[in-house]
Each structure stands twice: as structure tokens, then as C-alpha cells.
Coordinates of C-alpha atoms in Angstrom, one line a residue:
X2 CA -56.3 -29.2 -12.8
X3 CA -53.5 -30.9 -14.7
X4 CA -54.6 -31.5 -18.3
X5 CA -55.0 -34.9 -19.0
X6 CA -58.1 -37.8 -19.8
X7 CA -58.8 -41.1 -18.6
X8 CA -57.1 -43.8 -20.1
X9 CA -60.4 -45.4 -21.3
X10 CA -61.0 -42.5 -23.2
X11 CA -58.1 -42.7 -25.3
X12 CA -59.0 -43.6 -29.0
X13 CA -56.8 -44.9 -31.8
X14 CA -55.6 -42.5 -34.2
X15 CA -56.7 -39.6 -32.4
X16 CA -55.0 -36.3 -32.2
X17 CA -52.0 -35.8 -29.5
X18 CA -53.4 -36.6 -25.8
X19 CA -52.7 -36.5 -22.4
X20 CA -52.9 -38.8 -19.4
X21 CA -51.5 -39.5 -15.9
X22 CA -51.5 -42.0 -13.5
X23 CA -49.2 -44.6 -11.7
X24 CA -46.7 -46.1 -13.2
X25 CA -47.9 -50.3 -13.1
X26 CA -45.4 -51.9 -14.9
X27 CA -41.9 -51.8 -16.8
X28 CA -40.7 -53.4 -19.6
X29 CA -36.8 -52.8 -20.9
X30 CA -36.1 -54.8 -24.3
X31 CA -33.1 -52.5 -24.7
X32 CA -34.2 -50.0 -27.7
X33 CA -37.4 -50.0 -26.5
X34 CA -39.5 -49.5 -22.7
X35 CA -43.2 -50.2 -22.4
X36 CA -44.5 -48.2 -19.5
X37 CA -47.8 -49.4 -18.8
X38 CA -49.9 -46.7 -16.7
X39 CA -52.7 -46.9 -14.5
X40 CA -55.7 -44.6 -13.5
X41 CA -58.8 -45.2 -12.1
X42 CA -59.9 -46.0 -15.3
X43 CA -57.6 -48.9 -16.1
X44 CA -54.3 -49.6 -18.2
X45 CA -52.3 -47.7 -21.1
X46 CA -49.3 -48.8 -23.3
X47 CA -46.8 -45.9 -23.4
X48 CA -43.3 -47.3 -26.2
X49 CA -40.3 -45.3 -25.7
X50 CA -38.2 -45.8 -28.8
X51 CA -34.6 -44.7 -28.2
X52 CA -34.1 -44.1 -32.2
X53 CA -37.4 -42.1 -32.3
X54 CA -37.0 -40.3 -29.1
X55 CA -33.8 -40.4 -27.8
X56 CA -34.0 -37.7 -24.9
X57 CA -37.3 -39.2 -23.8
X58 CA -36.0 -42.5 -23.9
X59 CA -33.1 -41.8 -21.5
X60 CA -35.7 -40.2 -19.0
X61 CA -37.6 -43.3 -18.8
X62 CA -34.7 -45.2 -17.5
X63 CA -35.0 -43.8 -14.1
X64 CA -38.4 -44.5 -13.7
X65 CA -39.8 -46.8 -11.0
X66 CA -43.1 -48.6 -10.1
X67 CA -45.9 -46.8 -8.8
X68 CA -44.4 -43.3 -9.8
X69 CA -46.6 -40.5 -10.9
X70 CA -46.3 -39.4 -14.3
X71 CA -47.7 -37.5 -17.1
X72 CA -48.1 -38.3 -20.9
X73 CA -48.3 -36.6 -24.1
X74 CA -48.4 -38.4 -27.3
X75 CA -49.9 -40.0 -30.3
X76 CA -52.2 -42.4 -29.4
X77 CA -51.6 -45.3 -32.1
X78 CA -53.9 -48.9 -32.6
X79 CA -51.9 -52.1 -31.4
X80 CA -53.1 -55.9 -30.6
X81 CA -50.8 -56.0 -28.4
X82 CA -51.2 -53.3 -25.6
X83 CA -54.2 -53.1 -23.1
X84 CA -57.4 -51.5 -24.3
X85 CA -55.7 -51.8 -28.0
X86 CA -54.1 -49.0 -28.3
X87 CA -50.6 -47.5 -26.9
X88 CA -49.0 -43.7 -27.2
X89 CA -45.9 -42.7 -28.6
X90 CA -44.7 -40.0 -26.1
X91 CA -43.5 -36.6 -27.2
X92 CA -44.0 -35.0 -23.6
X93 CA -43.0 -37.2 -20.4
X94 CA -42.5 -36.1 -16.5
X95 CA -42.3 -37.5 -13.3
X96 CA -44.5 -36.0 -11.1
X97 CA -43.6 -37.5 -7.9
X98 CA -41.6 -40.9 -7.3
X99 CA -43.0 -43.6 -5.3
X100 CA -40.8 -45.3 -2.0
X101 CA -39.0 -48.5 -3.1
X102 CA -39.0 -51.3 -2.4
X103 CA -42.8 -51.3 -2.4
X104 CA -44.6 -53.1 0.5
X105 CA -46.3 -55.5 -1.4
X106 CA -46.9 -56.1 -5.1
X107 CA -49.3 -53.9 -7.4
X108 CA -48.9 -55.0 -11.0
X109 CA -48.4 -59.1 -10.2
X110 CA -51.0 -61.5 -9.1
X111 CA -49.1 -62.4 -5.5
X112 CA -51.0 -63.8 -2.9
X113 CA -50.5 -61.5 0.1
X114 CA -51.7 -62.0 3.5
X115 CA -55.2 -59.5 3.9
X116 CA -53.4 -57.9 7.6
X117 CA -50.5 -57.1 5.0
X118 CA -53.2 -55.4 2.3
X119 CA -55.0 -53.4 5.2
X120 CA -52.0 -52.3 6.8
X121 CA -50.9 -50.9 3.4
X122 CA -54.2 -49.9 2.4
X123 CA -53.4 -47.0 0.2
X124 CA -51.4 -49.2 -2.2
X125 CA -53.9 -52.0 -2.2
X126 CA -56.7 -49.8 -3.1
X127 CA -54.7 -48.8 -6.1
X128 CA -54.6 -52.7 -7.5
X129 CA -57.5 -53.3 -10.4
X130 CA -59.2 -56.2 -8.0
X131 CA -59.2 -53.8 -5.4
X132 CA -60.8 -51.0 -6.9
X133 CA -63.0 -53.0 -8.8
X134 CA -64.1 -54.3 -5.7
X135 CA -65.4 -50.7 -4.8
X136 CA -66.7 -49.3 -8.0
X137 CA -68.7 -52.3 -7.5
X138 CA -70.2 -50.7 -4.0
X139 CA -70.6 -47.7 -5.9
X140 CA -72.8 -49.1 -8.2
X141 CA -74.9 -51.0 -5.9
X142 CA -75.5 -48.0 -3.3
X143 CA -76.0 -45.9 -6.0
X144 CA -79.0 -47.9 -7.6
X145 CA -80.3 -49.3 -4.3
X146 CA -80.6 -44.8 -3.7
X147 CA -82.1 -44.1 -7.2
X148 CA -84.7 -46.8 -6.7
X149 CA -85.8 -45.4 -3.6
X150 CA -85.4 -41.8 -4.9
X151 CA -88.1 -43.0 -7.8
X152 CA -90.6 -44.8 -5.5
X153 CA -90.9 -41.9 -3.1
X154 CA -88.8 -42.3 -0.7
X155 CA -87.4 -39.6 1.8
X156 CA -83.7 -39.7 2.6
X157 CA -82.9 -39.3 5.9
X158 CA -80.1 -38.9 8.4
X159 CA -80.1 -39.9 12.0
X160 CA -77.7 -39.6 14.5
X161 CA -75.0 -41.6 15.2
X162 CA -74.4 -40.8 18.5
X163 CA -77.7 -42.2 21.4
X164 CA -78.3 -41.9 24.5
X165 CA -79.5 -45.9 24.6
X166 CA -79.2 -48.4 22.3
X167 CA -82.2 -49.6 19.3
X168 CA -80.8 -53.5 20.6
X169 CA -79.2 -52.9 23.6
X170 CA -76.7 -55.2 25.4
X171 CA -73.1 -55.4 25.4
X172 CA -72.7 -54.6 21.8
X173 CA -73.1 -50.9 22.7
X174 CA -70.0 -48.6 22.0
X175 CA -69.8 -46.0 25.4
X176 CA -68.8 -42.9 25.0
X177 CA -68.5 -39.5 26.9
X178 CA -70.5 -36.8 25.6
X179 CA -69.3 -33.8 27.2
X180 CA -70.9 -34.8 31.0
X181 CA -73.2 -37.6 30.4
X182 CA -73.1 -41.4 29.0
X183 CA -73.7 -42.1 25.4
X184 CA -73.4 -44.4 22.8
X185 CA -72.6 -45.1 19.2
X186 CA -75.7 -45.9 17.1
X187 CA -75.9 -49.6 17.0
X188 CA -79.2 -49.1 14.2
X189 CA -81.8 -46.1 13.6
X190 CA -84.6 -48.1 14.2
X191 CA -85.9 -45.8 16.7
X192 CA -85.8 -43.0 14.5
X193 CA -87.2 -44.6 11.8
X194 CA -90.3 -45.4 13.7
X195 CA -90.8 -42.1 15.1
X196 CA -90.6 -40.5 11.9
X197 CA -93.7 -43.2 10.5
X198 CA -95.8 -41.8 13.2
X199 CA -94.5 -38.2 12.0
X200 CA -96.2 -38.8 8.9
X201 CA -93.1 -39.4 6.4
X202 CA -94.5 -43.0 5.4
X203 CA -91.4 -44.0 3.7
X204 CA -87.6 -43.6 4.4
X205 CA -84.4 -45.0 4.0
X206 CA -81.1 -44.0 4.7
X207 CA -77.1 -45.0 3.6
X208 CA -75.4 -44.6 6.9
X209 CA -73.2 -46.5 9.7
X210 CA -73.8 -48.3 12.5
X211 CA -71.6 -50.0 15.5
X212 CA -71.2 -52.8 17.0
X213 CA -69.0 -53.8 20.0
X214 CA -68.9 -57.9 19.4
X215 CA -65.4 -59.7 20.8
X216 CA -65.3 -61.4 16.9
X217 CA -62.7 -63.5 14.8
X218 CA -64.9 -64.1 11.9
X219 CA -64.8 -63.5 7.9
X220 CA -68.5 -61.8 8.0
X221 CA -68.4 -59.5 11.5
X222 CA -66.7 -55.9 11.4
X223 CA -67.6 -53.3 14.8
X224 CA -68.3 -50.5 12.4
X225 CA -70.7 -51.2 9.5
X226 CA -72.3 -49.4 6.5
X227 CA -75.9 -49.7 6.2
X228 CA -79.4 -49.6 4.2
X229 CA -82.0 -48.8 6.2
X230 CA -85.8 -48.9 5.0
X231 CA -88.7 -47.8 6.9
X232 CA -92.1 -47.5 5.5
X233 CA -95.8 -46.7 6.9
X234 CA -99.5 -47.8 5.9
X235 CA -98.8 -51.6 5.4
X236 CA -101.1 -54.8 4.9
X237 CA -97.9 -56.6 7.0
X238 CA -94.6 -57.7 6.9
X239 CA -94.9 -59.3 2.9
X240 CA -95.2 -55.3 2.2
X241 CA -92.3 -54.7 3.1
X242 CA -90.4 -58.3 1.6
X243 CA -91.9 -56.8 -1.7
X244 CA -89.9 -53.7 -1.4
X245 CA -86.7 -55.5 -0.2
X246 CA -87.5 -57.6 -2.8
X247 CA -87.7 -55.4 -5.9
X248 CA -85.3 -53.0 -4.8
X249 CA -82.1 -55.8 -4.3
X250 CA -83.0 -57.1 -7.8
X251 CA -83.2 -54.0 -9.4
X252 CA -80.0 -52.8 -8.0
X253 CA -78.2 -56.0 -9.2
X254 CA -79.1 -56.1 -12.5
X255 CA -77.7 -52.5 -12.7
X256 CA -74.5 -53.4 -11.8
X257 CA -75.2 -56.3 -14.1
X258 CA -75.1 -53.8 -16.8
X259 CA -72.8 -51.3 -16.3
X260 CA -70.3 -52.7 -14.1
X261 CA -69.5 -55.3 -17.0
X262 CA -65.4 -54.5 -16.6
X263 CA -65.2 -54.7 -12.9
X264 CA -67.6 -58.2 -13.0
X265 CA -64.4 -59.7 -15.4
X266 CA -62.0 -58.0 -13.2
X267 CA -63.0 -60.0 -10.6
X268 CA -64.4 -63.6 -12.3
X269 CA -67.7 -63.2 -10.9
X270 CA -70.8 -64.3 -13.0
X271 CA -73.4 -62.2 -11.5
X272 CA -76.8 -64.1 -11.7
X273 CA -79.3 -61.6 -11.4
X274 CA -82.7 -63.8 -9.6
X275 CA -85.6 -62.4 -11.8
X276 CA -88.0 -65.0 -10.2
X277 CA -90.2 -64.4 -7.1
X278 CA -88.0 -64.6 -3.2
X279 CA -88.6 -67.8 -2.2
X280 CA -90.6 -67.1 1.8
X281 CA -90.2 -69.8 4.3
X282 CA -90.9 -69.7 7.6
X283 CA -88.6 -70.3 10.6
X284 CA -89.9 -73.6 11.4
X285 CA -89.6 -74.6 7.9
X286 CA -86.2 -73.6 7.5
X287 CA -85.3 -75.6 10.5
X288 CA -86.9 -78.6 9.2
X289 CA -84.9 -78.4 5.9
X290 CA -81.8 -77.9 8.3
X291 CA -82.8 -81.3 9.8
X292 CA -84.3 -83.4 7.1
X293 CA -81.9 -82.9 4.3
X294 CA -78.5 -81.9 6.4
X295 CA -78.9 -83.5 9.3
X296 CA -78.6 -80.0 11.0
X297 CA -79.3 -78.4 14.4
X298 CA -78.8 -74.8 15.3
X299 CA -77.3 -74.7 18.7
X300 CA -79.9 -72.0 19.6
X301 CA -83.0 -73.0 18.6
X302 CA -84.8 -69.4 18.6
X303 CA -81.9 -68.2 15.4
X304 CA -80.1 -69.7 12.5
X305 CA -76.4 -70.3 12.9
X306 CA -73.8 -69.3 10.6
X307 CA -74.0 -73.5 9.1
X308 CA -77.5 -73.0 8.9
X309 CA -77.3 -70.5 6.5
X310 CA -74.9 -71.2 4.2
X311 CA -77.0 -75.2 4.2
X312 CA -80.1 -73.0 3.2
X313 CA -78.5 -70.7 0.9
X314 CA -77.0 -74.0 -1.0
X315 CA -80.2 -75.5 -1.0
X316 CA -81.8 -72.5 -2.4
X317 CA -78.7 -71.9 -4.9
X318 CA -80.0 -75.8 -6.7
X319 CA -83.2 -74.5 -7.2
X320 CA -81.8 -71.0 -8.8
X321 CA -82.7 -69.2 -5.9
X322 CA -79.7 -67.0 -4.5
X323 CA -81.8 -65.1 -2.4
X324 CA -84.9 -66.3 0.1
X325 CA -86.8 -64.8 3.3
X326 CA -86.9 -66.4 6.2
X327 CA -89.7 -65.5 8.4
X328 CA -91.3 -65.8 11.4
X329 CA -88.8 -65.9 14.2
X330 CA -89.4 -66.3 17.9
X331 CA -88.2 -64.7 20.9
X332 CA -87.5 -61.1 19.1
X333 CA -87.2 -57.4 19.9
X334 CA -90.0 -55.6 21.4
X335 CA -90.2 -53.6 18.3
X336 CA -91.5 -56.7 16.4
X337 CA -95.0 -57.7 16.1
X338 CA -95.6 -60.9 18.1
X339 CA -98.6 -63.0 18.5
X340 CA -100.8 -61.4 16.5
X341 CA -104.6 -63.2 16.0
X342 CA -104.6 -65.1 13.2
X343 CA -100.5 -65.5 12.4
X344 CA -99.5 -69.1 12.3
X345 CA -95.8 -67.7 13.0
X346 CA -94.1 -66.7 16.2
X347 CA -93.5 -63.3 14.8
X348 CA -93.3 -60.8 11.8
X349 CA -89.3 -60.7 11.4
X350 CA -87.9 -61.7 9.0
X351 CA -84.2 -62.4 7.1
X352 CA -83.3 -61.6 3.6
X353 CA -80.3 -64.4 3.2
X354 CA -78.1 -64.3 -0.2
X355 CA -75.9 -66.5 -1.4
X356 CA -75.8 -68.2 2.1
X357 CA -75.2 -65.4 4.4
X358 CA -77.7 -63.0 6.3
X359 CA -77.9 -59.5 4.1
X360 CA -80.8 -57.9 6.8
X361 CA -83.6 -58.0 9.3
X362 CA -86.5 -56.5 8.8
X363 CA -90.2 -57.2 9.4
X364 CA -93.7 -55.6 10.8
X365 CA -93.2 -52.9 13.5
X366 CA -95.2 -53.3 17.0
X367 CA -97.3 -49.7 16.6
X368 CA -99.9 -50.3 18.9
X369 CA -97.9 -48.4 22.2
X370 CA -99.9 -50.3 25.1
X371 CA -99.4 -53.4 23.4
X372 CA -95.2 -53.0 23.0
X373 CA -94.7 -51.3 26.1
X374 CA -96.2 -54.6 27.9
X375 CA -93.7 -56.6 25.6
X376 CA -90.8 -54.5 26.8
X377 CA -91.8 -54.9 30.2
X378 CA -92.2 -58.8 30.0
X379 CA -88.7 -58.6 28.2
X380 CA -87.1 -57.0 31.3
X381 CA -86.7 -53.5 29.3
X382 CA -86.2 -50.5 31.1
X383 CA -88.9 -48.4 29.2
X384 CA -87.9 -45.1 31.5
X385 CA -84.8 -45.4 28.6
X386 CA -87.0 -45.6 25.8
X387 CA -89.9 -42.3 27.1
X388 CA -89.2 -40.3 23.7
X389 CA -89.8 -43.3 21.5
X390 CA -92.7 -44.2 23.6
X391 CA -94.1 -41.2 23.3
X392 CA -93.9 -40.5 19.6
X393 CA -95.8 -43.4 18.8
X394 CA -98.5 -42.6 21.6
X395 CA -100.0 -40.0 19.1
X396 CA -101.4 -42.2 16.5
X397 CA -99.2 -44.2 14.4
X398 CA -100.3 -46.0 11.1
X399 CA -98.9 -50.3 10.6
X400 CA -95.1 -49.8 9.7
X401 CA -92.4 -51.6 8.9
X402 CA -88.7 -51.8 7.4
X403 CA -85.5 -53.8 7.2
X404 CA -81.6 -52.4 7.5
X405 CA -79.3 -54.5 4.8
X406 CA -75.9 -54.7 5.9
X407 CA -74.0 -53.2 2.7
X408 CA -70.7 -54.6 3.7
X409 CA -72.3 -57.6 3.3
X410 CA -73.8 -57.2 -0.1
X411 CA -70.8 -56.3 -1.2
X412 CA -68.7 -59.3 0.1
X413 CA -71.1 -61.7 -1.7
X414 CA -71.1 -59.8 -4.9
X415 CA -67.8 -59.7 -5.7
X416 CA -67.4 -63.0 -3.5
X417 CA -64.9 -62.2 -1.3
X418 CA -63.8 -64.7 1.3
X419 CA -63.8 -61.7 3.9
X420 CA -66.0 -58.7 4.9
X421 CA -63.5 -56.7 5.2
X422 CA -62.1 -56.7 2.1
X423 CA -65.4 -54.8 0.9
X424 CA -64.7 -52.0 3.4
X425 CA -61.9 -49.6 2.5
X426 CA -60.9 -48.9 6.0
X427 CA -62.2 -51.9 8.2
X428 CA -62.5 -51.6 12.4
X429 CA -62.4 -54.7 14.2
X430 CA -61.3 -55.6 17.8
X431 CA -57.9 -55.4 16.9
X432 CA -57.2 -52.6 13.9
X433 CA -57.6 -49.1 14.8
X434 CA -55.9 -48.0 12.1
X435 CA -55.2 -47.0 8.8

């Protein structure tokens, strides 16, 4: 490894030190250049003095942005430089030298066009917004797992490649698989189940899923990352809102604490919602929709993408970022649905934050007899579903779960006006590539 720190563990005074990085910015005032350098950690002042260095002051006039380079020096205390303190170089090399000109701007605050930024990926990701923006998803996948990891949960991995689809439809990616049809995994929601009546009890899993929608919109991508939550031996569906619940907010106010930098970076005030979910149901949602907006969903079975944002404002007056809404009709055959004594359609569920669906989730269907006559009223071919059938035909304890769309999360944390800005290398209908 080439010997060096991070800038951000650079002290004042210390003895000589070494760092590397990209060059971000110049600064000729004739005797003196200010490099400013960049890592992963943030920004350095590097002063060339031509009287106090005069062969390392002539190297530095070749230099260009976005070069690779290597340190050694005195770090000194200034006011002036980033962090509050600069070197004064008695070692400097190019390592490698960047293309010029560059494709779009690194060290400035230039609105660029996001095609532009994906396009040129590599140098975006290398801009302090940018990679704040992901140090962010760090953070929150990281605590979301350690949560889980504490409360007993088993991480799991299920495969992304199906003979059928968890949702079916014509969101299904085909693909050959050596001499049979497949698919891309639209969810594991199969798997999940199958593994409740295995006897795991409780699972979750950081994985991807597909999806092949013909979109154009700021909150839709066709390959996704997500959280997916499955747990056994439940009262009902608030069982498994509790655990959404506590999780989300636990996983916030981590990044609350140690993503401090990144938060700034970014302008975002991150209100962690310490108070209880709010829990509506479906009908009440809708009459909120009408009474106080004056809004109808054009299909009246789901919120619409207005609907949602209306609620999430609504809810955001009251200090409520984040509600449930519950009970929705007309949904998957994995769902419980008219169950004795339920005063809603069905136990589903959304978790929406900050005006925009994060998950689904809700009480699994577990009696077998009873969800194969819902697939067969639904017109689903159940000869395609046989090995999930048949798992659950061995005794399977009241389960439930929810998959969080982390994309998602991350978009509204670090409100961003797209999803695919919180994805490092987005797929849509239309990009393939980098």
C-alpha cells in the first residue's frame, strides 16, 4: 500500500505526514500555489512557496485538476484552509494525470444536467455531494443490519434468478436459463415465507430486485436495492409495523449522529420522528385525500403518487414524517383478506416518508386451503406456485414482513429530487450503461 493517511486525520503541528488523493482545486498567486486535495475523507490545503521550495514549486506548475498525487510535509494550523490546517510539502509526485478538459466540473458548484452526471459517473462520484450522498446509504444499511443483527434476526440470501414471479405480470424481466424460461427476482417474498414455515421465525435480507415498468419518473428505477423483513409467530400485522417501526427510527438517528459532515454537506436537517407512526387506514386516508385536498385517486383500490405526497404534507404539519397506511383492498394472494372480525379490507399495509411510499408489508395468508382459493378466485395459475404451496402445507405459524425500497430511503434522506441519484449506477428503460 502506498504510505499515506486520510486527510481528516491530519492534525496541526504534527510530525511530517503523508496523504494522496485528487487534485480539487488550484490556486496561482505567483510566489505561492494552494493545491487543495481531495480523498474520501474530504479536503487538504497543500502551499507551495517558491522561496521556501523552489524545485517543488516548479513541479506544481504542471499540475492539473483531478490529478493523482502524493504529499509529504509539515502539517501547520491555518484559519484559512479547510479542516484548519494546511502542509508545507517537502515530498510531491504525480502519480497519474487526469484527461483535460474534464467532462463536467468537480471542485465548482455548476448545475449539470443528471444524464450528464450518470454518463460520467466515475467523476461525479468523486464530487463531496456525491459521495456524501452514499456514505449516507452506508450508514443507513449499515444500522437498519445491526438492528436486525441485535434483535435476532437471520440474514439471508435468496436467489435472484425464478422460475415465476412473487407479483407476476408484465413487470417480469425474462431470461434464458440454459434451456428453460426464467426470470429476474421481482421480490423474495416467496422465500421468505417458505423459510417462516421452516422454522427461522425471523429474517431479513439487503438484496436487489427487478422491475420491468415502461417509466419516466423521479422515484421508479428497473433494478432496485432492497430491505426485506420476514418474521413468524405474530398477534397481526401491528407486529410487524412495530418492527418497521423501531428499526427505521433507530437507523435514522444513527446517521443522525455520526453522519453529522455528510448531513451539512448536503443542507439536510434530519428530523429523527421519536413519537409513535401515526396508523390510518385506507379508507381514512382517502377521506383526508377528499376532505382537506379535494383529492381523488384515479384508482380507487391504491394511492396515487398526488395522494401521497398530500398525506405526507399533512402528516409533516403535525411532525409526523412517517405514517402507515393500512388496510388496502383488492391485494396479492399472499395477504390476509377478510378475516372475522377486521373492520379493513385487508392486512397490507404502506410505510410512507416524507410523502413517498418507502414499503409494503403486512400479515401473510398462512392458512394454505384458504390462499390457494384466493389465488384461484384471482385467476392465479397455482400449478406455477406447487413448491410455495407446498412448504406452507406442513404447518406454518401467523407471519408477516415488509421489503423497504432503500433507493428510496435514500432519496428522501438526503432529499434528492431523483431516485437515481441515490444509486451509483442506475438501470432504467433507457441506460444500460455505465
Amino acid at each position: 500500500m502506498i504510505e499515506r493517511i486520510h486527510t481528516s486525520d491530519v492534525e496541526p503541528d504534527a510530525d511530517e505526514v503523508a496523504i494522496a488523493g485528487h487534485v480539487h482545486e488550484i490556486r496561482d498567486l505567483g510566489g505561492l500555489v494552494f493545491l487543495i486535495v481531495r480523498d474520501r475523507e474530504g479536503l487538504i490545503q497543500i502551499v507551495f512557496k517558491e522561496e521556501r521550495e523552489p524545485e517543488l514549486f516548479e513541479a506544481v506548475q504542471d499540475v492539473g485538476a483531478e490529478d493523482v498525487v502524493r504529499v509529504v510535509g509539515e502539517p501547520l494550523e491555518s484559519d484559512q484552509a479547510p479542516g484548519g490546517v494546511e502542509i508545507a510539502p517537502t515530498e510531491y509526485e504525480v502519480i497519474d494525470e487526469a484527461d483535460s478538459p474534464l467532462p463536467l466540473e468537480i471542485s465548482k458548484d455548476i448545475e449539470v444536467d443528471l444524464s450528464t452526471r450518470l454518463d460520467n459517473r466515475a467523476l461525479d462520484l468523486r464530487k463531496p455531494e456525491t459521495l456524501a450522498v452514499f456514505t449516507l446509504r452506508s450508514e443507513l444499511i449499515t444500522a437498519m443490519e445491526e438492528w436486525f443483527d441485535d434483535e435476532g434476526f437471520v440474514d439471508i440470501k435468496t436467489p435472484l434468478i425464478s422460475k415465476g414471479g412473487a407479483e407476476g405480470g408484465a413487470e417480469l424481466f425474462p431470461i434464458l436459463y440454459y434451456n428453460q424460461d426464467a426470470f429476474l427476482s421481482q421480490s423474495p417474498q416467496l422465500y421468505k415465507q417458505m423459510l417462516m414455515a421452516s422454522g427461522y421465525e425471523a429474517v431479513y435480507e439487503t438484496g436487489t430486485a427487478f422491475r420491468a415498468e415502461d417509466f419516466a419518473t423521479s422515484r421508479h428505477v428497473s433494478e432496485i436495492s432492497m430491505f426485506d423483513v420476514e418474521l413468524a409467530y405474530i398477534d397481526d400485522h401491528d407486529d410487524v409495523m412495530d418492527v418497521q417501526e423501531e428499526s427505521l427510527r433507530y437507523a435514522l438517528r444513527r446517521v443522525a449522529e455520526n453522519a453529522e459532515r455528510e448531513l451539512d454537506l448536503l443542507d439536510v436537517d434530519l428530523d429523527v420522528p421519536e413519537d409513535d407512526f401515526p396508523r390510518i387506514t385506507f379508507d381514512e386516508a382517502l377521506d383526508i385525500l377528499e376532505t382537506e385536498y379535494g383529492h381523488f385517486p384515479d384508482d380507487p383500490t391504491d394511492l396515487d403518487t398526488k395522494g401521497e405526497k398530500l398525506l405526507g404534507e399533512h402528516f409533516e404539519e403535525q411532525g409526523h414524517p412517517a405514517f402507515f397506511v393500512v388496510g388496502y383492498p383488492d391485494e396479492k394472494f399472499y395477504y390476509m383478506q377478510e378475516v372475522e372480525g377486521d373492520d379493513i379490507a385487508s392486512r397490507k399495509f404502506d410505510l410512507i416518508y416524507k410523502g413517498q411510499e418507502l414499503s409494503s408489508g403486512g400479515q401473510r395468508e398462512h392458512d394454505v386451503e384458504r390462499m390457494v382459493e384466493v389465488m384461484e378466485e384471482e385467476g392465479v395459475e397455482t400449478s406455477n406456485f406447487e413448491f410455495y404451496i407446498e412448504a406452507l402445507s406442513f404447518g406454518t405459524p401467523p407471519h408477516g414482513g415488509y421489503g423497504l425500497g432503500i433507493d428510496r430511503l435514500v432519496q428522501k434522506v438526503a432529499d434528492l429530487d431523483n431516485i437515481k441519484e441515490a444509486i451509483m449506477f442506475p438501470r432504467d428503460p433507457n441506460r444500460l450503461e455505465p
